[in-house]
Amino acid sequence: MANIHLTRSQFLMPFVDILSEIGASTGSFLAKFHLPTSLEEKANHYVPILRAIDFAEIARRSQGIPDFGFLASQRLHYCHLSEKPGL
């Protein structure tokens, strides 16, 4: 049986914030990859990491954001590493 590598959906929030700021339809991007569309409510849910990576890559390409990962990393804070969002 193959392993499915997971990550917390909270780690997608910086990417979603950037997309929201530029007016992109974040909900449709998330839904396309079967990811939770309400990340704030489901911040501690686990999602397949490959879907999360595909989401970020397709969003980067379609929105023309060459340093999407770098921009998102600048928005990460210690609270993103906490089990409780917003701490």
Backbone as XML, in Angstrom:
<?xml version="1.0"?>
<chain id="A" units="angstrom">
  <residue number="1" name="MET">
    <atom name="N" x="0.848" y="-1.177" z="0.000"/>
    <atom name="CA" x="0.000" y="0.000" z="0.000"/>
    <atom name="C" x="0.895" y="1.242" z="0.000"/>
  </residue>
  <residue number="2" name="ALA">
    <atom name="N" x="0.571" y="2.179" z="-0.831"/>
    <atom name="CA" x="1.360" y="3.410" z="-0.951"/>
    <atom name="C" x="1.066" y="4.358" z="0.209"/>
  </residue>
  <residue number="3" name="ASN">
    <atom name="N" x="2.075" y="5.083" z="0.613"/>
    <atom name="CA" x="1.909" y="6.100" z="1.649"/>
    <atom name="C" x="1.368" y="7.375" z="1.023"/>
  </residue>
  <residue number="4" name="ILE">
    <atom name="N" x="0.478" y="8.044" z="1.746"/>
    <atom name="CA" x="-0.028" y="9.341" z="1.315"/>
    <atom name="C" x="0.530" y="10.369" z="2.285"/>
  </residue>
  <residue number="5" name="HIS">
    <atom name="N" x="1.384" y="11.233" z="1.792"/>
    <atom name="CA" x="2.011" y="12.244" z="2.634"/>
    <atom name="C" x="1.050" y="13.407" z="2.818"/>
  </residue>
  <residue number="6" name="LEU">
    <atom name="N" x="0.938" y="13.864" z="4.058"/>
    <atom name="CA" x="-0.044" y="14.889" z="4.400"/>
    <atom name="C" x="0.617" y="16.139" z="4.969"/>
  </residue>
  <residue number="7" name="THR">
    <atom name="N" x="-0.128" y="17.224" z="4.916"/>
    <atom name="CA" x="0.265" y="18.471" z="5.563"/>
    <atom name="C" x="-1.009" y="19.108" z="6.111"/>
  </residue>
  <residue number="8" name="ARG">
    <atom name="N" x="-0.839" y="19.998" z="7.052"/>
    <atom name="CA" x="-2.008" y="20.702" z="7.592"/>
    <atom name="C" x="-2.458" y="21.758" z="6.592"/>
  </residue>
  <residue number="9" name="SER">
    <atom name="N" x="-3.758" y="21.904" z="6.470"/>
    <atom name="CA" x="-4.281" y="22.878" z="5.503"/>
    <atom name="C" x="-3.920" y="24.306" z="5.891"/>
  </residue>
  <residue number="10" name="GLN">
    <atom name="N" x="-3.549" y="24.529" z="7.135"/>
    <atom name="CA" x="-3.132" y="25.858" z="7.592"/>
    <atom name="C" x="-1.937" y="26.381" z="6.785"/>
  </residue>
  <residue number="11" name="PHE">
    <atom name="N" x="-1.097" y="25.488" z="6.287"/>
    <atom name="CA" x="0.070" y="25.925" z="5.531"/>
    <atom name="C" x="-0.290" y="26.512" z="4.162"/>
  </residue>
  <residue number="12" name="LEU">
    <atom name="N" x="-1.522" y="26.339" z="3.739"/>
    <atom name="CA" x="-1.969" y="26.928" z="2.472"/>
    <atom name="C" x="-2.433" y="28.372" z="2.628"/>
  </residue>
  <residue number="13" name="MET">
    <atom name="N" x="-2.656" y="28.798" z="3.863"/>
    <atom name="CA" x="-3.202" y="30.142" z="4.100"/>
    <atom name="C" x="-2.371" y="31.272" z="3.488"/>
  </residue>
  <residue number="14" name="PRO">
    <atom name="N" x="-1.047" y="31.267" z="3.581"/>
    <atom name="CA" x="-0.301" y="32.362" z="2.943"/>
    <atom name="C" x="-0.511" y="32.421" z="1.429"/>
  </residue>
  <residue number="15" name="PHE">
    <atom name="N" x="-0.632" y="31.259" z="0.787"/>
    <atom name="CA" x="-0.874" y="31.231" z="-0.653"/>
    <atom name="C" x="-2.266" y="31.783" z="-0.973"/>
  </residue>
  <residue number="16" name="VAL">
    <atom name="N" x="-3.243" y="31.367" z="-0.183"/>
    <atom name="CA" x="-4.618" y="31.821" z="-0.381"/>
    <atom name="C" x="-4.730" y="33.323" z="-0.134"/>
  </residue>
  <residue number="17" name="ASP">
    <atom name="N" x="-4.024" y="33.830" z="0.873"/>
    <atom name="CA" x="-4.046" y="35.271" z="1.152"/>
    <atom name="C" x="-3.533" y="36.068" z="-0.038"/>
  </residue>
  <residue number="18" name="ILE">
    <atom name="N" x="-2.457" y="35.604" z="-0.644"/>
    <atom name="CA" x="-1.894" y="36.297" z="-1.808"/>
    <atom name="C" x="-2.903" y="36.284" z="-2.950"/>
  </residue>
  <residue number="19" name="LEU">
    <atom name="N" x="-3.493" y="35.131" z="-3.207"/>
    <atom name="CA" x="-4.477" y="35.040" z="-4.290"/>
    <atom name="C" x="-5.673" y="35.944" z="-4.030"/>
  </residue>
  <residue number="20" name="SER">
    <atom name="N" x="-6.119" y="36.001" z="-2.788"/>
    <atom name="CA" x="-7.251" y="36.867" z="-2.441"/>
    <atom name="C" x="-6.920" y="38.338" z="-2.663"/>
  </residue>
  <residue number="21" name="GLU">
    <atom name="N" x="-5.710" y="38.721" z="-2.303"/>
    <atom name="CA" x="-5.294" y="40.125" z="-2.462"/>
    <atom name="C" x="-5.274" y="40.571" z="-3.914"/>
  </residue>
  <residue number="22" name="ILE">
    <atom name="N" x="-4.963" y="39.651" z="-4.821"/>
    <atom name="CA" x="-4.919" y="40.043" z="-6.232"/>
    <atom name="C" x="-6.260" y="39.812" z="-6.925"/>
  </residue>
  <residue number="23" name="GLY">
    <atom name="N" x="-7.243" y="39.340" z="-6.166"/>
    <atom name="CA" x="-8.584" y="39.180" z="-6.711"/>
    <atom name="C" x="-8.846" y="37.859" z="-7.404"/>
  </residue>
  <residue number="24" name="ALA">
    <atom name="N" x="-7.990" y="36.883" z="-7.209"/>
    <atom name="CA" x="-8.197" y="35.572" z="-7.828"/>
    <atom name="C" x="-9.285" y="34.812" z="-7.066"/>
  </residue>
  <residue number="25" name="SER">
    <atom name="N" x="-9.935" y="33.921" z="-7.740"/>
    <atom name="CA" x="-10.992" y="33.108" z="-7.133"/>
    <atom name="C" x="-10.358" y="31.949" z="-6.375"/>
  </residue>
  <residue number="26" name="THR">
    <atom name="N" x="-10.064" y="32.166" z="-5.112"/>
    <atom name="CA" x="-9.356" y="31.152" z="-4.327"/>
    <atom name="C" x="-10.201" y="29.908" z="-4.097"/>
  </residue>
  <residue number="27" name="GLY">
    <atom name="N" x="-11.491" y="30.104" z="-3.893"/>
    <atom name="CA" x="-12.369" y="28.960" z="-3.648"/>
    <atom name="C" x="-12.368" y="27.969" z="-4.799"/>
  </residue>
  <residue number="28" name="SER">
    <atom name="N" x="-12.400" y="28.471" z="-6.017"/>
    <atom name="CA" x="-12.411" y="27.561" z="-7.166"/>
    <atom name="C" x="-11.064" y="26.858" z="-7.335"/>
  </residue>
  <residue number="29" name="PHE">
    <atom name="N" x="-9.962" y="27.555" z="-7.028"/>
    <atom name="CA" x="-8.648" y="26.909" z="-7.081"/>
    <atom name="C" x="-8.573" y="25.781" z="-6.060"/>
  </residue>
  <residue number="30" name="LEU">
    <atom name="N" x="-9.017" y="26.048" z="-4.849"/>
    <atom name="CA" x="-8.973" y="25.028" z="-3.793"/>
    <atom name="C" x="-9.886" y="23.858" z="-4.130"/>
  </residue>
  <residue number="31" name="ALA">
    <atom name="N" x="-11.090" y="24.155" z="-4.582"/>
    <atom name="CA" x="-12.047" y="23.096" z="-4.913"/>
    <atom name="C" x="-11.545" y="22.225" z="-6.062"/>
  </residue>
  <residue number="32" name="LYS">
    <atom name="N" x="-10.865" y="22.826" z="-7.012"/>
    <atom name="CA" x="-10.336" y="22.079" z="-8.156"/>
    <atom name="C" x="-9.412" y="20.955" z="-7.708"/>
  </residue>
  <residue number="33" name="PHE">
    <atom name="N" x="-8.698" y="21.170" z="-6.608"/>
    <atom name="CA" x="-7.753" y="20.176" z="-6.096"/>
    <atom name="C" x="-8.301" y="19.429" z="-4.881"/>
  </residue>
  <residue number="34" name="HIS">
    <atom name="N" x="-9.611" y="19.537" z="-4.665"/>
    <atom name="CA" x="-10.296" y="18.844" z="-3.565"/>
    <atom name="C" x="-9.675" y="19.199" z="-2.219"/>
  </residue>
  <residue number="35" name="LEU">
    <atom name="N" x="-9.403" y="20.497" z="-2.046"/>
    <atom name="CA" x="-8.882" y="21.019" z="-0.789"/>
    <atom name="C" x="-9.993" y="21.807" z="-0.103"/>
  </residue>
  <residue number="36" name="PRO">
    <atom name="N" x="-9.957" y="21.924" z="1.229"/>
    <atom name="CA" x="-11.007" y="22.676" z="1.934"/>
    <atom name="C" x="-11.051" y="24.128" z="1.464"/>
  </residue>
  <residue number="37" name="THR">
    <atom name="N" x="-12.239" y="24.618" z="1.197"/>
    <atom name="CA" x="-12.368" y="26.005" z="0.738"/>
    <atom name="C" x="-12.442" y="26.989" z="1.900"/>
  </residue>
  <residue number="38" name="SER">
    <atom name="N" x="-12.713" y="26.507" z="3.091"/>
    <atom name="CA" x="-12.736" y="27.375" z="4.276"/>
    <atom name="C" x="-11.561" y="26.997" z="5.180"/>
  </residue>
  <residue number="39" name="LEU">
    <atom name="N" x="-10.391" y="27.486" z="4.826"/>
    <atom name="CA" x="-9.169" y="27.096" z="5.535"/>
    <atom name="C" x="-9.153" y="27.549" z="6.987"/>
  </residue>
  <residue number="40" name="GLU">
    <atom name="N" x="-9.760" y="28.694" z="7.283"/>
    <atom name="CA" x="-9.745" y="29.182" z="8.659"/>
    <atom name="C" x="-10.469" y="28.206" z="9.578"/>
  </residue>
  <residue number="41" name="GLU">
    <atom name="N" x="-11.573" y="27.652" z="9.097"/>
    <atom name="CA" x="-12.361" y="26.718" z="9.897"/>
    <atom name="C" x="-11.716" y="25.339" z="9.970"/>
  </residue>
  <residue number="42" name="LYS">
    <atom name="N" x="-10.919" y="25.008" z="8.968"/>
    <atom name="CA" x="-10.333" y="23.668" z="8.886"/>
    <atom name="C" x="-8.808" y="23.726" z="8.892"/>
  </residue>
  <residue number="43" name="ALA">
    <atom name="N" x="-8.268" y="24.659" z="9.642"/>
    <atom name="CA" x="-6.820" y="24.886" z="9.642"/>
    <atom name="C" x="-6.027" y="23.674" z="10.093"/>
  </residue>
  <residue number="44" name="ASN">
    <atom name="N" x="-6.569" y="22.881" z="10.986"/>
    <atom name="CA" x="-5.829" y="21.724" z="11.491"/>
    <atom name="C" x="-6.185" y="20.426" z="10.790"/>
  </residue>
  <residue number="45" name="HIS">
    <atom name="N" x="-6.979" y="20.506" z="9.760"/>
    <atom name="CA" x="-7.273" y="19.307" z="8.976"/>
    <atom name="C" x="-6.050" y="18.972" z="8.133"/>
  </residue>
  <residue number="46" name="TYR">
    <atom name="N" x="-5.903" y="17.715" z="7.834"/>
    <atom name="CA" x="-4.783" y="17.270" z="7.016"/>
    <atom name="C" x="-5.236" y="17.086" z="5.581"/>
  </residue>
  <residue number="47" name="VAL">
    <atom name="N" x="-4.380" y="17.486" z="4.651"/>
    <atom name="CA" x="-4.645" y="17.354" z="3.218"/>
    <atom name="C" x="-3.429" y="16.702" z="2.566"/>
  </residue>
  <residue number="48" name="PRO">
    <atom name="N" x="-3.639" y="15.995" z="1.461"/>
    <atom name="CA" x="-2.505" y="15.401" z="0.757"/>
    <atom name="C" x="-1.553" y="16.497" z="0.252"/>
  </residue>
  <residue number="49" name="ILE">
    <atom name="N" x="-0.281" y="16.338" z="0.561"/>
    <atom name="CA" x="0.692" y="17.383" z="0.227"/>
    <atom name="C" x="0.839" y="17.551" z="-1.284"/>
  </residue>
  <residue number="50" name="LEU">
    <atom name="N" x="0.683" y="16.474" z="-2.049"/>
    <atom name="CA" x="0.811" y="16.615" z="-3.507"/>
    <atom name="C" x="-0.313" y="17.477" z="-4.085"/>
  </residue>
  <residue number="51" name="ARG">
    <atom name="N" x="-1.515" y="17.367" z="-3.526"/>
    <atom name="CA" x="-2.607" y="18.249" z="-3.973"/>
    <atom name="C" x="-2.302" y="19.699" z="-3.627"/>
  </residue>
  <residue number="52" name="ALA">
    <atom name="N" x="-1.737" y="19.906" z="-2.437"/>
    <atom name="CA" x="-1.394" y="21.268" z="-2.017"/>
    <atom name="C" x="-0.322" y="21.861" z="-2.928"/>
  </residue>
  <residue number="53" name="ILE">
    <atom name="N" x="0.658" y="21.070" z="-3.289"/>
    <atom name="CA" x="1.723" y="21.537" z="-4.189"/>
    <atom name="C" x="1.150" y="21.825" z="-5.571"/>
  </residue>
  <residue number="54" name="ASP">
    <atom name="N" x="0.297" y="20.927" z="-6.066"/>
    <atom name="CA" x="-0.336" y="21.153" z="-7.371"/>
    <atom name="C" x="-1.176" y="22.426" z="-7.362"/>
  </residue>
  <residue number="55" name="PHE">
    <atom name="N" x="-1.908" y="22.641" z="-6.268"/>
    <atom name="CA" x="-2.707" y="23.867" z="-6.116"/>
    <atom name="C" x="-1.815" y="25.094" z="-6.252"/>
  </residue>
  <residue number="56" name="ALA">
    <atom name="N" x="-0.715" y="25.128" z="-5.514"/>
    <atom name="CA" x="0.184" y="26.285" z="-5.535"/>
    <atom name="C" x="0.811" y="26.472" z="-6.919"/>
  </residue>
  <residue number="57" name="GLU">
    <atom name="N" x="1.178" y="25.385" z="-7.555"/>
    <atom name="CA" x="1.823" y="25.477" z="-8.874"/>
    <atom name="C" x="0.858" y="25.973" z="-9.948"/>
  </residue>
  <residue number="58" name="ILE">
    <atom name="N" x="-0.336" y="25.431" z="-9.982"/>
    <atom name="CA" x="-1.315" y="25.864" z="-10.984"/>
    <atom name="C" x="-1.736" y="27.306" z="-10.723"/>
  </residue>
  <residue number="59" name="ALA">
    <atom name="N" x="-1.916" y="27.664" z="-9.463"/>
    <atom name="CA" x="-2.270" y="29.045" z="-9.125"/>
    <atom name="C" x="-1.152" y="29.991" z="-9.539"/>
  </residue>
  <residue number="60" name="ARG">
    <atom name="N" x="0.089" y="29.592" z="-9.297"/>
    <atom name="CA" x="1.247" y="30.415" z="-9.679"/>
    <atom name="C" x="1.250" y="30.649" z="-11.183"/>
  </residue>
  <residue number="61" name="ARG">
    <atom name="N" x="1.088" y="29.576" z="-11.933"/>
    <atom name="CA" x="1.130" y="29.692" z="-13.393"/>
    <atom name="C" x="-0.042" y="30.511" z="-13.936"/>
  </residue>
  <residue number="62" name="SER">
    <atom name="N" x="-1.227" y="30.217" z="-13.468"/>
    <atom name="CA" x="-2.405" y="30.880" z="-14.028"/>
    <atom name="C" x="-2.464" y="32.360" z="-13.664"/>
  </residue>
  <residue number="63" name="GLN">
    <atom name="N" x="-1.885" y="32.731" z="-12.527"/>
    <atom name="CA" x="-1.903" y="34.131" z="-12.102"/>
    <atom name="C" x="-0.614" y="34.863" z="-12.469"/>
  </residue>
  <residue number="64" name="GLY">
    <atom name="N" x="0.367" y="34.146" z="-13.014"/>
    <atom name="CA" x="1.614" y="34.772" z="-13.440"/>
    <atom name="C" x="2.439" y="35.323" z="-12.276"/>
  </residue>
  <residue number="65" name="ILE">
    <atom name="N" x="2.535" y="34.561" z="-11.202"/>
    <atom name="CA" x="3.302" y="34.984" z="-10.017"/>
    <atom name="C" x="4.573" y="34.139" z="-9.958"/>
  </residue>
  <residue number="66" name="PRO">
    <atom name="N" x="5.683" y="34.641" z="-10.487"/>
    <atom name="CA" x="6.896" y="33.818" z="-10.561"/>
    <atom name="C" x="7.475" y="33.419" z="-9.201"/>
  </residue>
  <residue number="67" name="ASP">
    <atom name="N" x="7.392" y="34.250" z="-8.182"/>
    <atom name="CA" x="7.979" y="33.899" z="-6.873"/>
    <atom name="C" x="6.890" y="33.638" z="-5.843"/>
  </residue>
  <residue number="68" name="PHE">
    <atom name="N" x="5.889" y="32.886" z="-6.222"/>
    <atom name="CA" x="4.746" y="32.613" z="-5.361"/>
    <atom name="C" x="5.176" y="31.980" z="-4.029"/>
  </residue>
  <residue number="69" name="GLY">
    <atom name="N" x="6.038" y="30.981" z="-4.098"/>
    <atom name="CA" x="6.515" y="30.316" z="-2.884"/>
    <atom name="C" x="7.288" y="31.257" z="-1.987"/>
  </residue>
  <residue number="70" name="PHE">
    <atom name="N" x="8.134" y="32.087" z="-2.575"/>
    <atom name="CA" x="8.913" y="33.047" z="-1.787"/>
    <atom name="C" x="7.995" y="34.064" z="-1.119"/>
  </residue>
  <residue number="71" name="LEU">
    <atom name="N" x="7.028" y="34.579" z="-1.872"/>
    <atom name="CA" x="6.090" y="35.544" z="-1.308"/>
    <atom name="C" x="5.287" y="34.925" z="-0.159"/>
  </residue>
  <residue number="72" name="ALA">
    <atom name="N" x="4.872" y="33.684" z="-0.333"/>
    <atom name="CA" x="4.124" y="33.007" z="0.726"/>
    <atom name="C" x="5.008" y="32.770" z="1.947"/>
  </residue>
  <residue number="73" name="SER">
    <atom name="N" x="6.271" y="32.432" z="1.730"/>
    <atom name="CA" x="7.171" y="32.175" z="2.867"/>
    <atom name="C" x="7.402" y="33.436" z="3.695"/>
  </residue>
  <residue number="74" name="GLN">
    <atom name="N" x="7.323" y="34.600" z="3.070"/>
    <atom name="CA" x="7.486" y="35.842" z="3.811"/>
    <atom name="C" x="6.316" y="36.105" z="4.754"/>
  </residue>
  <residue number="75" name="ARG">
    <atom name="N" x="5.199" y="35.449" z="4.506"/>
    <atom name="CA" x="4.001" y="35.643" z="5.325"/>
    <atom name="C" x="3.890" y="34.614" z="6.450"/>
  </residue>
  <residue number="76" name="LEU">
    <atom name="N" x="4.769" y="33.635" z="6.468"/>
    <atom name="CA" x="4.709" y="32.621" z="7.512"/>
    <atom name="C" x="5.191" y="33.189" z="8.838"/>
  </residue>
  <residue number="77" name="HIS">
    <atom name="N" x="4.502" y="32.809" z="9.880"/>
    <atom name="CA" x="4.854" y="33.226" z="11.231"/>
    <atom name="C" x="4.861" y="31.990" z="12.118"/>
  </residue>
  <residue number="78" name="TYR">
    <atom name="N" x="5.341" y="32.140" z="13.310"/>
    <atom name="CA" x="5.355" y="31.011" z="14.233"/>
    <atom name="C" x="3.954" y="30.482" z="14.500"/>
  </residue>
  <residue number="79" name="CYS">
    <atom name="N" x="2.958" y="31.345" z="14.420"/>
    <atom name="CA" x="1.590" y="30.879" z="14.665"/>
    <atom name="C" x="1.164" y="29.843" z="13.629"/>
  </residue>
  <residue number="80" name="HIS">
    <atom name="N" x="1.749" y="29.876" z="12.435"/>
    <atom name="CA" x="1.420" y="28.877" z="11.433"/>
    <atom name="C" x="1.946" y="27.506" z="11.813"/>
  </residue>
  <residue number="81" name="LEU">
    <atom name="N" x="2.931" y="27.462" z="12.697"/>
    <atom name="CA" x="3.489" y="26.192" z="13.125"/>
    <atom name="C" x="2.764" y="25.634" z="14.341"/>
  </residue>
  <residue number="82" name="SER">
    <atom name="N" x="1.941" y="26.438" z="14.965"/>
    <atom name="CA" x="1.216" y="26.030" z="16.151"/>
    <atom name="C" x="0.051" y="25.129" z="15.769"/>
  </residue>
  <residue number="83" name="GLU">
    <atom name="N" x="-0.370" y="24.293" z="16.708"/>
    <atom name="CA" x="-1.546" y="23.467" z="16.468"/>
    <atom name="C" x="-2.818" y="24.278" z="16.505"/>
  </residue>
  <residue number="84" name="LYS">
    <atom name="N" x="-2.771" y="25.431" z="17.161"/>
    <atom name="CA" x="-3.951" y="26.288" z="17.267"/>
    <atom name="C" x="-3.729" y="27.520" z="16.414"/>
  </residue>
  <residue number="85" name="PRO">
    <atom name="N" x="-4.534" y="27.706" z="15.359"/>
    <atom name="CA" x="-4.346" y="28.875" z="14.489"/>
    <atom name="C" x="-4.574" y="30.178" z="15.253"/>
  </residue>
  <residue number="86" name="GLY">
    <atom name="N" x="-3.808" y="31.184" z="14.872"/>
    <atom name="CA" x="-3.980" y="32.507" z="15.442"/>
    <atom name="C" x="-3.263" y="32.732" z="16.761"/>
  </residue>
  <residue number="87" name="LEU">
    <atom name="N" x="-2.448" y="31.793" z="17.205"/>
    <atom name="CA" x="-1.726" y="31.992" z="18.469"/>
    <atom name="C" x="-0.421" y="32.707" z="18.248"/>
  </residue>
</chain>
